[in-house]
């Protein structure tokens, strides 16, 4: 247990600094290097996506598929489906070296990956199968809308995307998560008792609380209240259960319950749908101009042509990158609200601070204001610890500072970003 330091008056800034000092030396260097290097991944990922789309346009892969389907007398929707499947597979295969670097090698380098390369590739194969099935069906519907409503397709497409996002949230806990991890009932004990008590006190269904075996993939701690309607589930991963105290776990789960009580899932669906509508509207202006520019060199006839998929995908990749500060801010606002809710629900400010510091082993602990605004989709560790200490001062009579022990130092020095 952290030591206690008596204080005549609880000082929020000093109490915060005591917690921040638990991450220092090589551990802080590793955290900063990991996060700062990650700030560039979105940019490089978008550039690689655009380059691959340009390559597919230059080799005229989809026009060849389109023409073969046409010569064989296949129905237009089957030709569209074939182009979508080929595009998804080609894009995934061509981007595999980057995916291995970003999703496996870099995570392994920073000590965050527990899988072998073979196991990781197995998960990627499952993800590819899901993308082929669900992604191609979504593209089939989007292109049907483009053909039927060439002027206002983006407006109807926004509704389609909203339905797709909602469907994804609905099915993920029950049908998607089990493809990658095993979920079992959280065993009876102090953690389950605390979670059930908080859930019942806040009107959250708690008949089942699931433990996810995420440690087979990474050492990250995590929890969520996922799904909507009949698929709502309270889940925490085994890293959270095994690497945190009961007070820390309760603080994290109070935060996750806040997302449910505050209606963040529905708000996120609505906001992301509206944002997607804006991106589709911009794409409806930009993509046709690019197709006219490409001309015969690409063999793409119009946006309604299934061979235009690389154009639309490339445009949306760039627009999504530009929208990143907006999406980060929207998510960060929800996370901050859930933090405040979780502090009230769990009443564990020091547990909350301890959990925030453990998360900061791979999230930069003290970013500058602009850096946090642009690149953080969660409040920074310093912001969260400060909030917890302010809550403690306001709600705990005769509050005392804690002197927590340092977080474990990494076994190896921080890699160069």
XYZ file of C-alpha atoms in Angstrom, residues 27-299:
273
model
C 10.053 4.027 -17.915
C 9.148 7.624 -18.731
C 11.590 7.711 -21.653
C 10.009 4.562 -23.075
C 6.475 5.917 -22.648
C 7.331 9.252 -24.276
C 9.195 7.604 -27.151
C 6.362 5.156 -27.819
C 3.675 7.811 -27.870
C 5.643 10.439 -29.783
C 6.582 7.887 -32.426
C 2.945 6.869 -32.618
C 1.923 10.438 -33.380
C 3.459 9.964 -36.830
C 1.858 6.611 -37.533
C -1.437 8.131 -38.646
C 0.321 10.334 -41.186
C 2.510 7.548 -42.551
C -0.453 5.178 -42.627
C -2.522 7.623 -44.674
C 0.370 8.239 -47.090
C 0.891 4.512 -47.547
C -2.841 4.038 -48.123
C -2.842 6.749 -50.790
C 0.263 5.262 -52.430
C -1.317 1.812 -52.566
C -4.538 3.220 -54.018
C -2.506 5.044 -56.683
C -0.618 1.823 -57.456
C -3.864 -0.138 -57.881
C -5.158 2.570 -60.195
C -1.994 2.515 -62.269
C -2.014 -1.255 -62.785
C -5.760 -1.109 -63.583
C -6.557 -4.132 -61.426
C -10.196 -3.280 -60.764
C -10.970 -2.219 -64.361
C -9.719 -5.659 -65.410
C -12.042 -7.362 -62.910
C -14.928 -5.117 -63.993
C -14.405 -5.919 -67.668
C -14.114 -9.663 -67.051
C -17.375 -9.649 -65.122
C -19.037 -7.656 -67.907
C -17.854 -9.986 -70.670
C -19.153 -12.982 -68.778
C -22.560 -11.371 -68.452
C -22.561 -11.134 -64.672
C -25.071 -8.832 -63.087
C -23.693 -5.377 -62.206
C -24.047 -5.965 -58.476
C -21.954 -9.147 -58.722
C -19.281 -7.211 -60.602
C -19.325 -4.581 -57.852
C -19.060 -7.281 -55.186
C -16.123 -8.882 -56.990
C -14.311 -5.541 -57.234
C -14.910 -4.867 -53.542
C -13.547 -8.265 -52.486
C -10.479 -7.953 -54.729
C -9.800 -4.393 -53.523
C -10.025 -5.322 -49.829
C -7.741 -8.336 -50.250
C -5.239 -6.484 -52.458
C -5.082 -3.500 -50.118
C -4.569 -5.768 -47.090
C -1.862 -7.864 -48.737
C 0.044 -4.882 -50.149
C -0.053 -3.042 -46.816
C 1.006 -6.129 -44.830
C 4.649 -5.021 -44.357
C 3.461 -1.737 -42.825
C 0.861 -3.566 -40.722
C 3.526 -5.932 -39.383
C 5.745 -2.993 -38.446
C 2.973 -0.947 -36.837
C 0.902 -3.673 -35.232
C 3.481 -6.302 -34.352
C 7.162 -5.390 -34.569
C 6.862 -1.957 -32.956
C 4.626 -3.312 -30.186
C 7.143 -6.119 -29.578
C 10.002 -3.623 -29.539
C 8.344 -1.693 -26.712
C 7.466 -4.820 -24.737
C 3.713 -4.524 -25.296
C 3.179 -7.600 -27.477
C 2.839 -11.120 -26.058
C 1.965 -12.954 -29.290
C 4.271 -14.708 -31.681
C 4.265 -13.439 -35.250
C 2.338 -16.519 -36.327
C -0.388 -15.955 -33.742
C -0.600 -12.278 -34.670
C -0.910 -13.131 -38.360
C -3.666 -15.583 -37.447
C -5.650 -12.758 -35.850
C -5.036 -10.613 -38.931
C -6.398 -13.395 -41.141
C -9.590 -13.438 -39.090
C -9.843 -9.655 -39.374
C -9.346 -9.891 -43.140
C -12.155 -12.447 -43.437
C -14.457 -10.135 -41.489
C -13.491 -7.179 -43.676
C -14.087 -9.167 -46.844
C -17.568 -10.231 -45.748
C -18.811 -7.108 -43.966
C -16.760 -4.535 -45.867
C -17.708 -5.803 -49.310
C -21.401 -5.838 -48.384
C -21.141 -2.252 -47.117
C -19.386 -1.150 -50.318
C -22.031 -2.946 -52.372
C -24.744 -0.871 -50.681
C -22.779 2.397 -50.920
C -22.171 1.969 -54.644
C -25.797 1.037 -55.229
C -26.691 4.356 -53.602
C -24.123 6.189 -55.769
C -25.639 4.715 -58.953
C -29.219 5.402 -57.886
C -28.667 8.904 -56.477
C -25.593 10.352 -58.260
C -26.132 13.902 -56.954
C -27.125 13.240 -53.338
C -25.535 9.870 -52.738
C -23.446 11.232 -49.861
C -26.578 12.136 -47.904
C -28.130 8.677 -48.143
C -24.670 7.180 -47.721
C -24.444 8.952 -44.372
C -27.524 7.070 -43.228
C -26.028 3.819 -44.502
C -22.812 4.480 -42.580
C -24.777 5.331 -39.442
C -26.636 2.030 -39.702
C -23.329 0.202 -40.281
C -21.727 1.804 -37.213
C -24.750 0.917 -35.086
C -24.746 -2.648 -36.403
C -21.042 -2.969 -35.611
C -21.562 -1.781 -32.033
C -24.480 -4.197 -31.681
C -22.725 -7.354 -32.875
C -19.157 -6.788 -31.658
C -19.491 -8.028 -28.039
C -21.369 -11.199 -28.979
C -19.998 -12.168 -32.394
C -16.702 -10.343 -33.037
C -14.836 -10.399 -29.719
C -15.144 -14.214 -29.330
C -13.298 -14.652 -32.639
C -10.168 -13.194 -31.045
C -10.513 -13.840 -27.309
C -12.236 -16.108 -24.816
C -14.729 -14.524 -22.436
C -15.578 -16.214 -19.131
C -17.602 -15.113 -16.128
C -15.615 -13.002 -13.693
C -15.056 -15.194 -10.602
C -16.774 -14.336 -7.354
C -14.669 -12.187 -5.078
C -14.012 -8.607 -3.988
C -13.687 -7.255 -7.538
C -16.974 -8.746 -8.724
C -18.744 -7.560 -5.574
C -17.543 -3.979 -6.114
C -18.494 -3.953 -9.795
C -21.948 -5.429 -9.159
C -22.604 -2.937 -6.366
C -21.610 0.034 -8.552
C -23.606 -1.296 -11.506
C -26.765 -1.797 -9.456
C -26.385 1.624 -7.822
C -26.316 3.224 -11.283
C -28.898 1.116 -13.081
C -26.472 -0.829 -15.266
C -27.376 -4.468 -16.061
C -24.916 -6.706 -14.176
C -26.238 -10.252 -14.553
C -23.048 -11.143 -16.385
C -19.575 -9.672 -16.000
C -17.057 -11.065 -18.451
C -13.317 -11.598 -18.085
C -11.433 -11.409 -21.415
C -8.102 -13.227 -21.884
C -6.365 -10.247 -23.501
C -3.024 -11.152 -21.904
C -2.445 -13.645 -24.699
C -2.033 -10.617 -26.992
C -0.620 -7.785 -24.871
C 0.040 -6.438 -21.371
C -2.363 -3.497 -21.675
C -5.046 -3.083 -19.032
C -8.553 -2.469 -20.320
C -12.267 -2.695 -19.563
C -15.517 -1.625 -21.183
C -19.278 -1.630 -21.108
C -19.926 -2.518 -24.735
C -22.878 -3.198 -26.999
C -26.345 -1.721 -27.173
C -29.748 -3.087 -26.254
C -29.651 -6.875 -25.827
C -25.878 -7.113 -26.369
C -24.770 -4.808 -23.528
C -21.907 -6.424 -21.619
C -19.642 -5.409 -18.745
C -16.150 -6.702 -19.502
C -12.657 -6.360 -18.109
C -9.494 -7.987 -19.295
C -7.312 -10.316 -17.268
C -4.457 -7.797 -17.248
C -6.633 -5.363 -15.311
C -7.623 -8.072 -12.855
C -4.081 -9.335 -12.344
C -2.078 -6.092 -12.438
C -4.214 -3.756 -10.314
C -5.594 -3.637 -6.793
C -9.297 -3.866 -6.000
C -9.393 -0.081 -5.552
C -7.772 0.488 -8.955
C -10.058 -1.997 -10.700
C -13.104 -0.408 -9.078
C -11.971 3.043 -10.268
C -11.532 1.798 -13.837
C -14.869 -0.005 -13.857
C -16.613 3.055 -12.415
C -15.267 4.982 -15.401
C -16.582 2.348 -17.831
C -20.005 2.306 -16.174
C -20.046 6.068 -16.699
C -19.925 5.584 -20.464
C -23.119 3.532 -20.242
C -24.998 5.773 -17.807
C -24.085 8.948 -19.691
C -25.202 7.498 -23.024
C -21.811 7.875 -24.669
C -22.324 4.933 -27.026
C -25.347 6.553 -28.658
C -23.757 9.981 -28.669
C -20.648 8.557 -30.314
C -22.728 6.804 -32.970
C -24.565 10.032 -33.787
C -21.443 12.216 -33.833
C -19.405 9.765 -35.908
C -22.289 9.429 -38.356
C -22.501 13.196 -38.790
C -18.729 13.437 -39.192
C -18.820 10.656 -41.775
C -21.532 12.608 -43.586
C -19.181 15.586 -43.826
C -16.359 13.394 -45.133
C -18.641 11.762 -47.711
C -19.851 15.186 -48.864
C -16.254 16.328 -49.342
C -15.410 13.070 -51.109
C -18.385 13.547 -53.449
C -16.717 16.791 -54.619
C -13.085 15.665 -54.668
C -13.276 12.101 -56.035
C -15.040 12.978 -59.353
C -12.423 15.663 -60.015
C -9.644 13.139 -59.446
C -11.356 10.657 -61.763
C -11.507 13.302 -64.494
C -7.835 13.998 -63.882
C -6.897 10.317 -64.103
C -8.779 9.897 -67.355
C -7.806 7.001 -69.569
C -4.716 6.310 -67.493
C -6.858 4.737 -64.783
C -9.705 3.325 -66.933
